[in-house]
Tab-separated table of C-alpha atoms in Angstrom:
chain	number	residue	atom	x	y	z
A	1	ASN	CA	190.102	278.897	173.176
A	2	ALA	CA	188.582	278.217	176.583
A	3	GLY	CA	185.556	280.365	175.682
A	4	VAL	CA	183.718	281.676	178.737
A	5	THR	CA	184.844	280.315	182.088
A	6	GLN	CA	183.152	280.735	185.455
A	7	THR	CA	184.220	279.929	188.982
A	8	PRO	CA	183.132	278.459	191.278
A	9	LYS	CA	180.719	275.834	189.914
A	10	PHE	CA	178.903	275.522	193.235
A	11	GLN	CA	178.718	277.782	196.293
A	12	VAL	CA	176.771	277.799	199.544
A	13	LEU	CA	176.548	281.061	201.485
A	14	LYS	CA	174.894	282.110	204.690
A	15	THR	CA	172.552	285.094	204.678
A	16	GLY	CA	174.541	288.316	204.903
A	17	GLN	CA	177.795	286.926	203.526
A	18	SER	CA	179.402	288.486	200.484
A	19	MET	CA	181.195	286.834	197.613
A	20	THR	CA	182.387	287.332	194.054
A	21	LEU	CA	181.511	285.114	191.115
A	22	GLN	CA	184.302	285.133	188.563
A	23	CYS	CA	183.849	285.252	184.794
A	24	ALA	CA	186.482	285.406	182.086
A	25	GLN	CA	186.460	285.126	178.298
A	26	ASP	CA	189.319	284.772	175.831
A	27	MET	CA	187.483	285.710	172.633
A	28	ASN	CA	188.163	289.460	172.866
A	29	HIS	CA	184.439	290.112	173.093
A	30	GLU	CA	183.388	293.623	174.006
A	31	TYR	CA	179.997	292.722	175.419
A	32	MET	CA	179.667	290.687	178.609
A	33	SER	CA	176.652	290.029	180.771
A	34	TRP	CA	175.408	288.223	183.839
A	35	TYR	CA	172.115	286.361	184.021
A	36	ARG	CA	170.316	284.460	186.688
A	37	GLN	CA	168.182	281.454	185.864
A	38	ASP	CA	165.261	280.560	188.063
A	39	PRO	CA	162.665	277.834	187.449
A	40	GLY	CA	159.903	278.986	185.102
A	41	MET	CA	161.453	282.413	184.590
A	42	GLY	CA	164.030	281.853	181.900
A	43	LEU	CA	167.142	283.990	182.082
A	44	ARG	CA	166.998	287.472	183.548
A	45	LEU	CA	169.715	290.008	182.927
A	46	ILE	CA	171.440	291.311	186.046
A	47	HIS	CA	174.175	293.592	184.702
A	48	TYR	CA	175.987	293.992	181.440
A	49	SER	CA	179.028	295.731	180.010
A	50	VAL	CA	179.664	296.977	176.482
A	51	GLY	CA	183.389	297.395	177.044
A	52	ALA	CA	186.109	297.860	179.631
A	53	GLY	CA	185.181	300.568	182.100
A	54	ILE	CA	181.497	300.597	181.119
A	55	THR	CA	178.736	298.768	182.974
A	56	ASP	CA	174.983	299.103	183.116
A	57	GLN	CA	172.038	297.596	184.931
A	58	GLY	CA	169.811	294.940	183.510
A	59	GLU	CA	166.409	293.748	184.578
A	60	VAL	CA	167.246	292.582	188.129
A	61	PRO	CA	170.343	294.477	189.394
A	62	ASN	CA	169.486	294.940	193.061
A	63	GLY	CA	171.897	293.262	195.460
A	64	TYR	CA	174.639	292.850	192.853
A	65	ASN	CA	177.640	294.902	191.760
A	66	VAL	CA	179.892	294.522	188.739
A	67	SER	CA	183.035	296.093	187.382
A	68	ARG	CA	184.899	295.724	184.078
A	69	SER	CA	188.518	296.719	184.443
A	70	THR	CA	189.697	294.534	181.545
A	71	THR	CA	188.117	293.179	178.375
A	72	GLU	CA	188.552	289.615	179.625
A	73	ASP	CA	187.073	289.719	183.125
A	74	PHE	CA	183.628	290.587	184.437
A	75	PRO	CA	183.164	289.632	188.102
A	76	LEU	CA	179.785	289.720	189.829
A	77	ARG	CA	179.694	290.661	193.500
A	78	LEU	CA	176.960	289.798	195.938
A	79	LEU	CA	177.121	292.432	198.634
A	80	SER	CA	175.012	290.786	201.347
A	81	ALA	CA	173.571	287.468	200.246
A	82	ALA	CA	169.867	286.785	200.698
A	83	PRO	CA	167.896	283.543	200.189
A	84	SER	CA	166.168	285.215	197.206
A	85	GLN	CA	169.541	285.150	195.449
A	86	THR	CA	169.586	281.360	195.397
A	87	SER	CA	169.819	280.684	191.686
A	88	VAL	CA	172.021	279.520	188.856
A	89	TYR	CA	174.174	282.321	187.475
A	90	PHE	CA	175.433	282.441	183.912
A	91	CYS	CA	178.012	284.736	182.419
A	92	ALA	CA	177.929	285.359	178.672
A	93	SER	CA	179.900	287.290	176.100
A	94	ARG	CA	179.536	288.349	172.483
A	95	ALA	CA	180.971	290.651	169.900
A	96	ARG	CA	179.148	293.958	169.425
A	97	GLN	CA	178.931	293.592	165.683
A	98	GLY	CA	177.517	290.887	163.488
A	99	SER	CA	174.934	288.356	164.516
A	100	TYR	CA	175.051	289.035	168.264
A	101	GLU	CA	175.369	285.357	169.140
A	102	GLN	CA	176.098	284.962	172.842
A	103	TYR	CA	178.517	282.443	174.302
A	104	PHE	CA	177.654	281.180	177.756
A	105	GLY	CA	179.758	279.900	180.607
A	106	PRO	CA	178.883	276.634	182.389
A	107	GLY	CA	177.129	278.400	185.269
A	108	THR	CA	177.502	278.791	189.030
A	109	ARG	CA	174.887	277.203	191.259
A	110	LEU	CA	174.501	279.392	194.350
A	111	THR	CA	172.537	278.480	197.451
A	112	VAL	CA	171.953	281.027	200.209
A	113	THR	CA	170.754	279.594	203.512
B	1	GLY	CA	159.850	297.115	175.802
B	2	ASN	CA	161.221	294.006	174.180
B	3	SER	CA	159.998	290.596	175.272
B	4	VAL	CA	159.792	286.967	174.218
B	5	THR	CA	156.950	284.569	174.902
B	6	GLN	CA	157.312	280.875	174.278
B	7	MET	CA	154.983	277.969	174.847
B	8	GLU	CA	155.015	276.516	178.290
B	9	GLY	CA	156.164	273.005	178.823
B	10	PRO	CA	156.951	270.468	179.617
B	11	VAL	CA	156.608	268.773	176.263
B	12	THR	CA	156.858	264.985	176.109
B	13	LEU	CA	157.131	263.220	172.760
B	14	SER	CA	157.909	259.772	171.486
B	15	GLU	CA	161.019	259.245	169.382
B	16	GLU	CA	160.507	260.203	165.702
B	17	ALA	CA	157.560	262.491	166.517
B	18	PHE	CA	157.241	265.996	165.033
B	19	LEU	CA	158.197	268.873	167.291
B	20	THR	CA	156.925	272.442	167.340
B	21	ILE	CA	157.773	274.928	170.081
B	22	ASN	CA	156.043	278.253	169.588
B	23	CYS	CA	157.800	281.563	170.133
B	24	THR	CA	156.510	285.082	169.617
B	25	TYR	CA	158.266	288.339	170.303
B	26	THR	CA	157.684	292.028	170.881
B	27	ALA	CA	160.411	294.421	169.829
B	28	THR	CA	160.744	298.114	169.122
B	29	GLY	CA	163.417	297.675	166.465
B	30	TYR	CA	164.567	294.920	164.125
B	31	PRO	CA	165.979	292.209	166.362
B	32	SER	CA	167.995	289.136	165.611
B	33	LEU	CA	166.260	285.959	166.809
B	34	PHE	CA	167.787	282.870	168.345
B	35	TRP	CA	167.042	279.455	169.719
B	36	TYR	CA	169.333	278.212	172.450
B	37	VAL	CA	169.435	274.721	173.947
B	38	GLN	CA	170.447	273.777	177.472
B	39	TYR	CA	171.360	270.194	178.289
B	40	PRO	CA	171.256	269.080	181.932
B	41	GLY	CA	173.960	270.668	184.060
B	42	GLU	CA	175.298	272.815	181.227
B	43	GLY	CA	175.139	276.379	180.015
B	44	LEU	CA	173.153	277.511	177.000
B	45	GLN	CA	174.378	276.726	173.505
B	46	LEU	CA	173.249	278.426	170.344
B	47	LEU	CA	171.077	276.099	168.277
B	48	LEU	CA	170.157	278.392	165.386
B	49	LYS	CA	169.641	282.017	164.517
B	50	ALA	CA	168.035	284.396	162.026
B	51	THR	CA	169.025	288.013	161.626
B	52	LYS	CA	166.300	289.421	159.376
B	53	ALA	CA	162.741	288.831	158.255
B	54	ASP	CA	162.099	285.654	156.228
B	55	ASP	CA	165.492	284.199	157.143
B	56	LYS	CA	165.408	280.538	158.074
B	57	GLY	CA	167.838	279.273	160.679
B	58	SER	CA	168.641	275.567	160.740
B	59	ASN	CA	170.925	273.192	162.597
B	60	LYS	CA	170.890	269.492	163.566
B	61	GLY	CA	167.509	268.999	161.880
B	62	PHE	CA	165.901	271.919	163.726
B	63	GLU	CA	164.482	274.861	161.790
B	64	ALA	CA	162.895	278.218	162.565
B	65	THR	CA	161.762	281.002	160.232
B	66	TYR	CA	161.777	284.692	161.173
B	67	ARG	CA	158.201	285.858	160.503
B	68	LYS	CA	157.922	289.603	160.902
B	69	GLU	CA	154.231	289.724	159.983
B	70	THR	CA	153.305	287.384	162.854
B	71	THR	CA	156.285	288.338	165.088
B	72	SER	CA	157.084	284.658	165.471
B	73	PHE	CA	160.071	282.313	165.370
B	74	HIS	CA	158.672	278.834	165.969
B	75	LEU	CA	161.106	275.944	166.377
B	76	GLU	CA	160.400	272.729	164.432
B	77	LYS	CA	161.988	269.346	163.932
B	78	GLY	CA	160.552	266.594	161.799
B	79	SER	CA	161.738	263.598	163.831
B	80	VAL	CA	163.003	264.026	167.370
B	81	GLN	CA	165.491	261.740	169.070
B	82	VAL	CA	166.029	260.871	172.723
B	83	SER	CA	169.222	262.951	172.573
B	84	ASP	CA	167.111	266.076	171.836
B	85	SER	CA	165.785	266.026	175.410
B	86	ALA	CA	166.761	269.420	176.824
B	87	VAL	CA	165.394	272.875	177.644
B	88	TYR	CA	164.930	275.180	174.652
B	89	PHE	CA	165.013	278.973	174.918
B	90	CYS	CA	163.838	281.493	172.363
B	91	ALA	CA	165.678	284.816	172.503
B	92	LEU	CA	165.987	288.142	170.733
B	93	SER	CA	168.768	290.694	170.525
B	94	ASP	CA	167.929	294.308	169.708
B	95	PRO	CA	170.963	294.663	169.703
B	96	ASP	CA	172.249	295.335	173.243
B	97	ASP	CA	168.947	294.390	174.814
B	98	MET	CA	168.865	290.577	174.834
B	99	ARG	CA	165.723	288.906	176.107
B	100	PHE	CA	164.971	285.258	176.704
B	101	GLY	CA	161.776	283.306	176.911
B	102	ALA	CA	161.038	281.213	179.984
B	103	GLY	CA	162.253	278.016	178.354
B	104	THR	CA	160.446	274.857	177.253
B	105	ARG	CA	161.531	271.498	178.605
B	106	LEU	CA	161.402	268.729	176.015
B	107	THR	CA	161.538	265.062	176.963
B	108	VAL	CA	161.737	262.475	174.208
B	109	LYS	CA	160.894	258.899	175.156
B	110	PRO	CA	162.199	255.869	173.239
């Protein structure tokens, strides 16, 4: 099991550029989510999905899009990057039953100049 | 809405000192509670969990007890090591709404 994988590990964008952060999991988890981590603010939920074809907004969804065409993949798209989106992004997955433990990817450090 | 509040850091301790990191929560339902740990340059890893009131989660010498009456889930360890230096996050899951505290950075000095 690779668990939760994310690519790229690092990315620098210019303001206005778009890009997609990739996330995949091989644990057959129904629930996947994207967080951003900023100093002193913990993790904030951007978008989440409770299964293929279903997505919903979290706490800070503006400027981001997601889709969930398969159980395994949950890409996060930045439509027009802004300096305020400079952050570390984590993808996570979990089963929808049981103890709700989340498994996190290693993160993507994004800088927008 | 649901939320988690944990003590602000940073916390600096000497090796073998006692550790407490306070965590309190607000939830509309009956959440599961977690402590996650993040080592430098890595993602979050589950440290311990408790799924109902009065449960005690434990792992690697760390413990936390789910206290419904005080809505708390404080993390404790009797004797910290340098290798425990990391950022610790308290979290709740209710169940699709998962919330994290701001994180507490712990540094343990030899």
